[in-house]
Amino acid sequence: MPGATADGAYDGAPTYQTIAAHGEDIDVVIPPRSTAVPSGEPNPPTQRDRHLEMITERGRLAWQAATSYGQRALVETTMGRYKAVIGPRLRARGFAAQQTEVAIGVAVLNRMLAEGRLESVRCRRARA
């Protein structure tokens, strides 16, 4: 199922309506504001209402784990890293050339990260 994830600033009916206009089967993962209340609609509960219910029953951290909301932070970190190393904008004009530019940038970034990634090894303590 396709999905859309955003931070809490996008919580609200306009965002959900815009996403729903692109397809009813899109899974929306936006944390409701702390002051959010259920819609009160008599129809089956909306995605947002189901999120509110889960947060009320199990807590916000359990909701984040169940919806994989933490992936958003990883994506934002990766995009920030890409922009810092490769640059904030594409230089190519055509779409095909832009795709190639991004593919090369990702390959370069992945290689840099692989070279700089630490390898953790657990050592046993030497006993005297």
JSON list of C-alpha atoms in Angstrom, two decimals:
[
{"chain": "A", "resi": 1, "resn": "MET", "atom": "CA", "xyz": [0.00, 0.00, 0.00]},
{"chain": "A", "resi": 2, "resn": "PRO", "atom": "CA", "xyz": [1.46, 3.40, -0.92]},
{"chain": "A", "resi": 3, "resn": "GLY", "atom": "CA", "xyz": [1.97, 5.82, 1.91]},
{"chain": "A", "resi": 4, "resn": "ALA", "atom": "CA", "xyz": [2.54, 9.45, 2.78]},
{"chain": "A", "resi": 5, "resn": "THR", "atom": "CA", "xyz": [4.49, 10.49, 5.87]},
{"chain": "A", "resi": 6, "resn": "ALA", "atom": "CA", "xyz": [4.86, 14.02, 7.20]},
{"chain": "A", "resi": 7, "resn": "ASP", "atom": "CA", "xyz": [5.52, 15.80, 10.45]},
{"chain": "A", "resi": 8, "resn": "GLY", "atom": "CA", "xyz": [2.82, 17.12, 12.76]},
{"chain": "A", "resi": 9, "resn": "ALA", "atom": "CA", "xyz": [2.66, 20.52, 11.05]},
{"chain": "A", "resi": 10, "resn": "TYR", "atom": "CA", "xyz": [0.65, 18.85, 8.27]},
{"chain": "A", "resi": 11, "resn": "ASP", "atom": "CA", "xyz": [-1.96, 17.37, 10.59]},
{"chain": "A", "resi": 12, "resn": "GLY", "atom": "CA", "xyz": [-5.35, 18.55, 9.46]},
{"chain": "A", "resi": 13, "resn": "ALA", "atom": "CA", "xyz": [-8.27, 17.92, 7.13]},
{"chain": "A", "resi": 14, "resn": "PRO", "atom": "CA", "xyz": [-6.78, 19.74, 4.09]},
{"chain": "A", "resi": 15, "resn": "THR", "atom": "CA", "xyz": [-3.74, 17.44, 4.01]},
{"chain": "A", "resi": 16, "resn": "TYR", "atom": "CA", "xyz": [-5.82, 14.28, 4.39]},
{"chain": "A", "resi": 17, "resn": "GLN", "atom": "CA", "xyz": [-8.26, 15.49, 1.69]},
{"chain": "A", "resi": 18, "resn": "THR", "atom": "CA", "xyz": [-5.42, 16.27, -0.73]},
{"chain": "A", "resi": 19, "resn": "ILE", "atom": "CA", "xyz": [-3.87, 12.84, -0.22]},
{"chain": "A", "resi": 20, "resn": "ALA", "atom": "CA", "xyz": [-7.28, 11.13, -0.51]},
{"chain": "A", "resi": 21, "resn": "ALA", "atom": "CA", "xyz": [-7.81, 12.89, -3.86]},
{"chain": "A", "resi": 22, "resn": "HIS", "atom": "CA", "xyz": [-4.86, 10.88, -5.20]},
{"chain": "A", "resi": 23, "resn": "GLY", "atom": "CA", "xyz": [-6.26, 7.58, -3.96]},
{"chain": "A", "resi": 24, "resn": "GLU", "atom": "CA", "xyz": [-8.28, 6.15, -1.10]},
{"chain": "A", "resi": 25, "resn": "ASP", "atom": "CA", "xyz": [-5.79, 3.34, -0.44]},
{"chain": "A", "resi": 26, "resn": "ILE", "atom": "CA", "xyz": [-2.90, 5.65, 0.55]},
{"chain": "A", "resi": 27, "resn": "ASP", "atom": "CA", "xyz": [-1.71, 5.10, 4.12]},
{"chain": "A", "resi": 28, "resn": "VAL", "atom": "CA", "xyz": [-1.21, 8.49, 5.80]},
{"chain": "A", "resi": 29, "resn": "VAL", "atom": "CA", "xyz": [1.24, 8.70, 8.72]},
{"chain": "A", "resi": 30, "resn": "ILE", "atom": "CA", "xyz": [1.07, 12.15, 10.30]},
{"chain": "A", "resi": 31, "resn": "PRO", "atom": "CA", "xyz": [1.25, 12.50, 14.08]},
{"chain": "A", "resi": 32, "resn": "PRO", "atom": "CA", "xyz": [-1.87, 14.23, 15.39]},
{"chain": "A", "resi": 33, "resn": "ARG", "atom": "CA", "xyz": [-1.35, 17.32, 17.50]},
{"chain": "A", "resi": 34, "resn": "SER", "atom": "CA", "xyz": [-1.52, 16.84, 21.26]},
{"chain": "A", "resi": 35, "resn": "THR", "atom": "CA", "xyz": [-4.79, 18.81, 21.27]},
{"chain": "A", "resi": 36, "resn": "ALA", "atom": "CA", "xyz": [-6.37, 16.76, 18.45]},
{"chain": "A", "resi": 37, "resn": "VAL", "atom": "CA", "xyz": [-9.85, 15.35, 18.93]},
{"chain": "A", "resi": 38, "resn": "PRO", "atom": "CA", "xyz": [-11.64, 12.66, 16.90]},
{"chain": "A", "resi": 39, "resn": "SER", "atom": "CA", "xyz": [-13.72, 13.87, 13.97]},
{"chain": "A", "resi": 40, "resn": "GLY", "atom": "CA", "xyz": [-16.96, 12.53, 15.43]},
{"chain": "A", "resi": 41, "resn": "GLU", "atom": "CA", "xyz": [-18.18, 11.37, 12.02]},
{"chain": "A", "resi": 42, "resn": "PRO", "atom": "CA", "xyz": [-20.73, 8.50, 12.16]},
{"chain": "A", "resi": 43, "resn": "ASN", "atom": "CA", "xyz": [-19.02, 6.70, 9.26]},
{"chain": "A", "resi": 44, "resn": "PRO", "atom": "CA", "xyz": [-16.17, 4.25, 9.80]},
{"chain": "A", "resi": 45, "resn": "PRO", "atom": "CA", "xyz": [-13.28, 5.99, 11.60]},
{"chain": "A", "resi": 46, "resn": "THR", "atom": "CA", "xyz": [-10.86, 7.96, 9.45]},
{"chain": "A", "resi": 47, "resn": "GLN", "atom": "CA", "xyz": [-7.14, 7.16, 9.40]},
{"chain": "A", "resi": 48, "resn": "ARG", "atom": "CA", "xyz": [-6.55, 10.13, 11.66]},
{"chain": "A", "resi": 49, "resn": "ASP", "atom": "CA", "xyz": [-9.22, 8.92, 14.11]},
{"chain": "A", "resi": 50, "resn": "ARG", "atom": "CA", "xyz": [-7.59, 5.47, 14.16]},
{"chain": "A", "resi": 51, "resn": "HIS", "atom": "CA", "xyz": [-4.23, 7.12, 14.89]},
{"chain": "A", "resi": 52, "resn": "LEU", "atom": "CA", "xyz": [-5.76, 9.11, 17.75]},
{"chain": "A", "resi": 53, "resn": "GLU", "atom": "CA", "xyz": [-7.34, 5.97, 19.16]},
{"chain": "A", "resi": 54, "resn": "MET", "atom": "CA", "xyz": [-4.06, 4.04, 19.04]},
{"chain": "A", "resi": 55, "resn": "ILE", "atom": "CA", "xyz": [-2.18, 6.92, 20.70]},
{"chain": "A", "resi": 56, "resn": "THR", "atom": "CA", "xyz": [-4.81, 7.10, 23.45]},
{"chain": "A", "resi": 57, "resn": "GLU", "atom": "CA", "xyz": [-4.72, 3.33, 24.05]},
{"chain": "A", "resi": 58, "resn": "ARG", "atom": "CA", "xyz": [-1.01, 2.57, 23.68]},
{"chain": "A", "resi": 59, "resn": "GLY", "atom": "CA", "xyz": [0.83, 5.90, 23.77]},
{"chain": "A", "resi": 60, "resn": "ARG", "atom": "CA", "xyz": [2.64, 8.03, 21.20]},
{"chain": "A", "resi": 61, "resn": "LEU", "atom": "CA", "xyz": [5.87, 5.98, 21.19]},
{"chain": "A", "resi": 62, "resn": "ALA", "atom": "CA", "xyz": [3.96, 2.75, 20.50]},
{"chain": "A", "resi": 63, "resn": "TRP", "atom": "CA", "xyz": [2.11, 4.54, 17.66]},
{"chain": "A", "resi": 64, "resn": "GLN", "atom": "CA", "xyz": [5.43, 5.69, 16.19]},
{"chain": "A", "resi": 65, "resn": "ALA", "atom": "CA", "xyz": [6.78, 2.14, 16.31]},
{"chain": "A", "resi": 66, "resn": "ALA", "atom": "CA", "xyz": [3.58, 0.62, 14.84]},
{"chain": "A", "resi": 67, "resn": "THR", "atom": "CA", "xyz": [3.46, 3.10, 11.94]},
{"chain": "A", "resi": 68, "resn": "SER", "atom": "CA", "xyz": [7.24, 3.19, 11.31]},
{"chain": "A", "resi": 69, "resn": "TYR", "atom": "CA", "xyz": [7.16, 6.95, 11.83]},
{"chain": "A", "resi": 70, "resn": "GLY", "atom": "CA", "xyz": [10.86, 6.88, 12.78]},
{"chain": "A", "resi": 71, "resn": "GLN", "atom": "CA", "xyz": [11.72, 6.22, 9.11]},
{"chain": "A", "resi": 72, "resn": "ARG", "atom": "CA", "xyz": [10.88, 9.87, 8.42]},
{"chain": "A", "resi": 73, "resn": "ALA", "atom": "CA", "xyz": [13.79, 11.06, 10.56]},
{"chain": "A", "resi": 74, "resn": "LEU", "atom": "CA", "xyz": [16.17, 8.69, 8.76]},
{"chain": "A", "resi": 75, "resn": "VAL", "atom": "CA", "xyz": [15.02, 10.00, 5.38]},
{"chain": "A", "resi": 76, "resn": "GLU", "atom": "CA", "xyz": [15.43, 13.62, 6.51]},
{"chain": "A", "resi": 77, "resn": "THR", "atom": "CA", "xyz": [18.95, 12.88, 7.78]},
{"chain": "A", "resi": 78, "resn": "THR", "atom": "CA", "xyz": [19.85, 11.21, 4.50]},
{"chain": "A", "resi": 79, "resn": "MET", "atom": "CA", "xyz": [18.52, 14.12, 2.44]},
{"chain": "A", "resi": 80, "resn": "GLY", "atom": "CA", "xyz": [20.42, 16.59, 4.61]},
{"chain": "A", "resi": 81, "resn": "ARG", "atom": "CA", "xyz": [23.60, 14.58, 4.13]},
{"chain": "A", "resi": 82, "resn": "TYR", "atom": "CA", "xyz": [23.03, 14.44, 0.35]},
{"chain": "A", "resi": 83, "resn": "LYS", "atom": "CA", "xyz": [22.49, 18.20, 0.13]},
{"chain": "A", "resi": 84, "resn": "ALA", "atom": "CA", "xyz": [25.55, 18.95, 2.27]},
{"chain": "A", "resi": 85, "resn": "VAL", "atom": "CA", "xyz": [27.88, 16.71, 0.27]},
{"chain": "A", "resi": 86, "resn": "ILE", "atom": "CA", "xyz": [26.47, 16.82, -3.28]},
{"chain": "A", "resi": 87, "resn": "GLY", "atom": "CA", "xyz": [24.69, 20.17, -3.24]},
{"chain": "A", "resi": 88, "resn": "PRO", "atom": "CA", "xyz": [21.21, 21.58, -2.62]},
{"chain": "A", "resi": 89, "resn": "ARG", "atom": "CA", "xyz": [20.08, 21.61, -6.26]},
{"chain": "A", "resi": 90, "resn": "LEU", "atom": "CA", "xyz": [20.35, 19.66, -9.47]},
{"chain": "A", "resi": 91, "resn": "ARG", "atom": "CA", "xyz": [22.46, 21.10, -12.26]},
{"chain": "A", "resi": 92, "resn": "ALA", "atom": "CA", "xyz": [21.09, 19.07, -15.17]},
{"chain": "A", "resi": 93, "resn": "ARG", "atom": "CA", "xyz": [18.12, 20.50, -17.07]},
{"chain": "A", "resi": 94, "resn": "GLY", "atom": "CA", "xyz": [16.53, 17.45, -18.66]},
{"chain": "A", "resi": 95, "resn": "PHE", "atom": "CA", "xyz": [14.70, 14.88, -16.57]},
{"chain": "A", "resi": 96, "resn": "ALA", "atom": "CA", "xyz": [16.77, 11.93, -17.82]},
{"chain": "A", "resi": 97, "resn": "ALA", "atom": "CA", "xyz": [19.98, 13.83, -17.07]},
{"chain": "A", "resi": 98, "resn": "GLN", "atom": "CA", "xyz": [18.64, 14.74, -13.61]},
{"chain": "A", "resi": 99, "resn": "GLN", "atom": "CA", "xyz": [17.97, 11.05, -12.93]},
{"chain": "A", "resi": 100, "resn": "THR", "atom": "CA", "xyz": [21.54, 10.23, -13.93]},
{"chain": "A", "resi": 101, "resn": "GLU", "atom": "CA", "xyz": [22.90, 13.07, -11.78]},
{"chain": "A", "resi": 102, "resn": "VAL", "atom": "CA", "xyz": [20.99, 11.81, -8.73]},
{"chain": "A", "resi": 103, "resn": "ALA", "atom": "CA", "xyz": [22.07, 8.20, -9.34]},
{"chain": "A", "resi": 104, "resn": "ILE", "atom": "CA", "xyz": [25.72, 9.27, -9.49]},
{"chain": "A", "resi": 105, "resn": "GLY", "atom": "CA", "xyz": [25.33, 11.43, -6.37]},
{"chain": "A", "resi": 106, "resn": "VAL", "atom": "CA", "xyz": [23.75, 8.57, -4.44]},
{"chain": "A", "resi": 107, "resn": "ALA", "atom": "CA", "xyz": [26.50, 6.17, -5.53]},
{"chain": "A", "resi": 108, "resn": "VAL", "atom": "CA", "xyz": [29.19, 8.64, -4.43]},
{"chain": "A", "resi": 109, "resn": "LEU", "atom": "CA", "xyz": [27.48, 9.27, -1.09]},
{"chain": "A", "resi": 110, "resn": "ASN", "atom": "CA", "xyz": [27.01, 5.54, -0.45]},
{"chain": "A", "resi": 111, "resn": "ARG", "atom": "CA", "xyz": [30.67, 4.87, -1.15]},
{"chain": "A", "resi": 112, "resn": "MET", "atom": "CA", "xyz": [31.75, 7.71, 1.16]},
{"chain": "A", "resi": 113, "resn": "LEU", "atom": "CA", "xyz": [29.50, 6.40, 3.93]},
{"chain": "A", "resi": 114, "resn": "ALA", "atom": "CA", "xyz": [30.73, 2.83, 3.48]},
{"chain": "A", "resi": 115, "resn": "GLU", "atom": "CA", "xyz": [34.36, 3.94, 3.74]},
{"chain": "A", "resi": 116, "resn": "GLY", "atom": "CA", "xyz": [33.74, 6.04, 6.83]},
{"chain": "A", "resi": 117, "resn": "ARG", "atom": "CA", "xyz": [31.43, 3.62, 8.65]},
{"chain": "A", "resi": 118, "resn": "LEU", "atom": "CA", "xyz": [32.88, 2.27, 11.85]},
{"chain": "A", "resi": 119, "resn": "GLU", "atom": "CA", "xyz": [32.86, -1.43, 12.47]},
{"chain": "A", "resi": 120, "resn": "SER", "atom": "CA", "xyz": [32.04, -2.25, 16.07]},
{"chain": "A", "resi": 121, "resn": "VAL", "atom": "CA", "xyz": [33.64, -5.31, 17.59]},
{"chain": "A", "resi": 122, "resn": "ARG", "atom": "CA", "xyz": [32.98, -6.50, 21.11]},
{"chain": "A", "resi": 123, "resn": "CYS", "atom": "CA", "xyz": [36.22, -7.34, 22.90]},
{"chain": "A", "resi": 124, "resn": "ARG", "atom": "CA", "xyz": [36.52, -9.62, 25.85]},
{"chain": "A", "resi": 125, "resn": "ARG", "atom": "CA", "xyz": [38.18, -8.23, 28.92]},
{"chain": "A", "resi": 126, "resn": "ALA", "atom": "CA", "xyz": [41.57, -9.72, 29.64]},
{"chain": "A", "resi": 127, "resn": "ARG", "atom": "CA", "xyz": [41.64, -11.41, 33.02]},
{"chain": "A", "resi": 128, "resn": "ALA", "atom": "CA", "xyz": [44.82, -11.38, 35.07]}
]
